[in-house]
PDB file of C-alpha atoms in Angstrom:
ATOM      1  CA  UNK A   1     126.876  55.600 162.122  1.00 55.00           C
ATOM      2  CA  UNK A   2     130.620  55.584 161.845  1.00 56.00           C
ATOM      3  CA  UNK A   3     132.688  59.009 161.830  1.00 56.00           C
ATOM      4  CA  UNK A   4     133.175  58.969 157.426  1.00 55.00           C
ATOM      5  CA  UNK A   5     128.922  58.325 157.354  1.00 54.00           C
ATOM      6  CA  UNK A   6     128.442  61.299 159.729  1.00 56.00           C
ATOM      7  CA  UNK A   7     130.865  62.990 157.403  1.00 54.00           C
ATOM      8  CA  UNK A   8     129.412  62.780 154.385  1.00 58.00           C
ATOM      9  CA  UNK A   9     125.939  63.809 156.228  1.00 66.00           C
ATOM     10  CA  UNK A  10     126.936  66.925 156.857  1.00 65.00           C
ATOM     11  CA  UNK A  11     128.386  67.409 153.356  1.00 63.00           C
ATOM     12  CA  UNK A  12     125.199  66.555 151.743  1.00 68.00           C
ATOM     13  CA  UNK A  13     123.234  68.808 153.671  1.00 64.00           C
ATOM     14  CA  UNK A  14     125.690  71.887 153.293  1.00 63.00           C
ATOM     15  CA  UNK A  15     125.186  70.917 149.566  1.00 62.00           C
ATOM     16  CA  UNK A  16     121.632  71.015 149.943  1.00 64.00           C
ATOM     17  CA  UNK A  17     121.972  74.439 151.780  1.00 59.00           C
ATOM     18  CA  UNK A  18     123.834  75.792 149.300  1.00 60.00           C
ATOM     19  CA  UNK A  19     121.752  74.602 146.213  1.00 56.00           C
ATOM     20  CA  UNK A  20     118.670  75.914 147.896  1.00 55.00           C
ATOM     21  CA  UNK A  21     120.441  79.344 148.351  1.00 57.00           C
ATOM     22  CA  UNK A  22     120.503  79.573 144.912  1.00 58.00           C
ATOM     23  CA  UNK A  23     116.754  78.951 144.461  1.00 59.00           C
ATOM     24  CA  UNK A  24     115.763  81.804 146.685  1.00 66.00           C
ATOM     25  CA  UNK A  25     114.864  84.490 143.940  1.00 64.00           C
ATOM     26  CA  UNK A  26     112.513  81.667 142.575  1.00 70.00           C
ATOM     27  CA  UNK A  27     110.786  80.847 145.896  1.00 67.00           C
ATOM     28  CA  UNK A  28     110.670  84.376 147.037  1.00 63.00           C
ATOM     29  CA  UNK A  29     108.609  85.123 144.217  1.00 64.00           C
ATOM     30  CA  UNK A  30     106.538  82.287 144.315  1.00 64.00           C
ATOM     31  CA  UNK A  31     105.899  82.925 148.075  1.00 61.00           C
ATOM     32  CA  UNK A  32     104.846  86.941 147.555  1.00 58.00           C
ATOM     33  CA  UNK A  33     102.317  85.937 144.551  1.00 63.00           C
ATOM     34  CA  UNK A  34     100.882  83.613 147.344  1.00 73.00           C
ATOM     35  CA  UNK A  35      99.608  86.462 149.675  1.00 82.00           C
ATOM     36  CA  UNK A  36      96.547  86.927 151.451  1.00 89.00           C
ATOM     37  CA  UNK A  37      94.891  90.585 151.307  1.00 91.00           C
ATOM     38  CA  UNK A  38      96.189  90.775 155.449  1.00 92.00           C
ATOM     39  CA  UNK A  39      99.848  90.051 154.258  1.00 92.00           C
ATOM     40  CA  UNK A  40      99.840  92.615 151.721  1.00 92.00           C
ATOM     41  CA  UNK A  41      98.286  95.024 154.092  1.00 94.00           C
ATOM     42  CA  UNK A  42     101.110  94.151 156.625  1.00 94.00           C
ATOM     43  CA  UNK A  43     103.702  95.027 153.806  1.00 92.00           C
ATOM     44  CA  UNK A  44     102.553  98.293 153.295  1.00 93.00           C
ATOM     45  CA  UNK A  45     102.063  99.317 156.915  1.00 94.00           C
ATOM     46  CA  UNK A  46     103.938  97.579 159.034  1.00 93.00           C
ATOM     47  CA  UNK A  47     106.840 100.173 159.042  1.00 94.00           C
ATOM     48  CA  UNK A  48     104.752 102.958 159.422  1.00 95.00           C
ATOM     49  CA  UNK A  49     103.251 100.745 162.712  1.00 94.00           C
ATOM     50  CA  UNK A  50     106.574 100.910 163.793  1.00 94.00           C
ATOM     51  CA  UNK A  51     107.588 104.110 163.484  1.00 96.00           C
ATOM     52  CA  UNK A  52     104.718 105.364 165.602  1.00 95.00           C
ATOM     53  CA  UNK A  53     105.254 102.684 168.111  1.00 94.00           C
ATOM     54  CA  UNK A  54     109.362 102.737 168.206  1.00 94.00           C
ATOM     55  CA  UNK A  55     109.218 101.246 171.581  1.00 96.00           C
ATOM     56  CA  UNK A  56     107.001  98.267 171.042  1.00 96.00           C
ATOM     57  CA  UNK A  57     107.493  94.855 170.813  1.00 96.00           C
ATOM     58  CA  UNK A  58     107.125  93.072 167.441  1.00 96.00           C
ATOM     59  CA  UNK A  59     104.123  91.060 169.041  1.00 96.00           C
ATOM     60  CA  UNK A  60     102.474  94.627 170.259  1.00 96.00           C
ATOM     61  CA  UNK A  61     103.207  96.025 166.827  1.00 96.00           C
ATOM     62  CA  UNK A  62     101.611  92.522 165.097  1.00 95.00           C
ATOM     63  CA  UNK A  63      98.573  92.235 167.215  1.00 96.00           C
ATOM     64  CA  UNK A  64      98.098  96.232 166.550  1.00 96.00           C
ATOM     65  CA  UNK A  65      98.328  96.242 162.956  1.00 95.00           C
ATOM     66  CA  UNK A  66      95.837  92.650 163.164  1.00 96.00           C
ATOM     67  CA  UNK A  67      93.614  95.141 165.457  1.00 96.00           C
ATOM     68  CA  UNK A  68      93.870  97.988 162.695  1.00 96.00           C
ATOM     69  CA  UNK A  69      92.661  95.176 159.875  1.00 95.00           C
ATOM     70  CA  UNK A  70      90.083  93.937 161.775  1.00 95.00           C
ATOM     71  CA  UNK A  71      88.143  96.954 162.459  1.00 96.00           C
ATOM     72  CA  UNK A  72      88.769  97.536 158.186  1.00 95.00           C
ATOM     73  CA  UNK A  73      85.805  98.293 156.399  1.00 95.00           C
ATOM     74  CA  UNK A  74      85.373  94.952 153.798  1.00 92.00           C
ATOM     75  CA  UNK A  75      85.523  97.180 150.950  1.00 92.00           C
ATOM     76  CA  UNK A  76      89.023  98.445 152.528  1.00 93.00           C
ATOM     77  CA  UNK A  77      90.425  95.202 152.954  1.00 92.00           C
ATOM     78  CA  UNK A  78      89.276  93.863 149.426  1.00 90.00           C
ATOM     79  CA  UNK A  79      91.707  97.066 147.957  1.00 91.00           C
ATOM     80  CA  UNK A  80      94.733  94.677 149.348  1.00 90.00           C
ATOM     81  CA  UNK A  81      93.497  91.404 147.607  1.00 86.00           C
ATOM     82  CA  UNK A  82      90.639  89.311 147.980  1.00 69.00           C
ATOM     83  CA  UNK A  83      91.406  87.650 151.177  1.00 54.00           C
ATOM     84  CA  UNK A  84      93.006  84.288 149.308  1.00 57.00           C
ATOM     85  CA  UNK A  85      96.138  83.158 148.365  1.00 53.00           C
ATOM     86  CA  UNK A  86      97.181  84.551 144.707  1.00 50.00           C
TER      87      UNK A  86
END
């Protein structure tokens, strides 16, 4: 590949970058109506998680808020979605 091919590579991708930047909104809401019940239980407790465990990792905090939805009651869990993607 010559310097004026390698070039124009990274000038299509930056393109690409940028055209996808502008597609964001779209995808973001595509992505949050695709949501398991666990995600949307994350959402709303994660920063509380955090706040009571300011000097934890993000991997402690993750694997206790996975703890916290595990021990769930079914009927608690179904009150975030039905387990599925939307």
């Amino acid at each position: 590949m010559n310097a004026a091919n390698q070039s124009n590579t990274g000038m299509e991708k930056k393109k690409q970058t940028q055209a996808s930047q502008h597609e964001r909104p779209e995808r973001q809401e595509e992505l949050s109506s695709k949501k398991t019940a666990f995600l949307n239980y994350w959402d709303k407790h994660f920063n509380s998680i955090k706040f009571n465990n300011p000097d934890a990792s993000f991997a402690e905090r993750a694997a206790l808020i996975w703890e916290i939805w595990n021990d769930l009651p079914e009927h608690e869990r179904q009150a975030y979605g039905d387990g599925t993607p939307q």
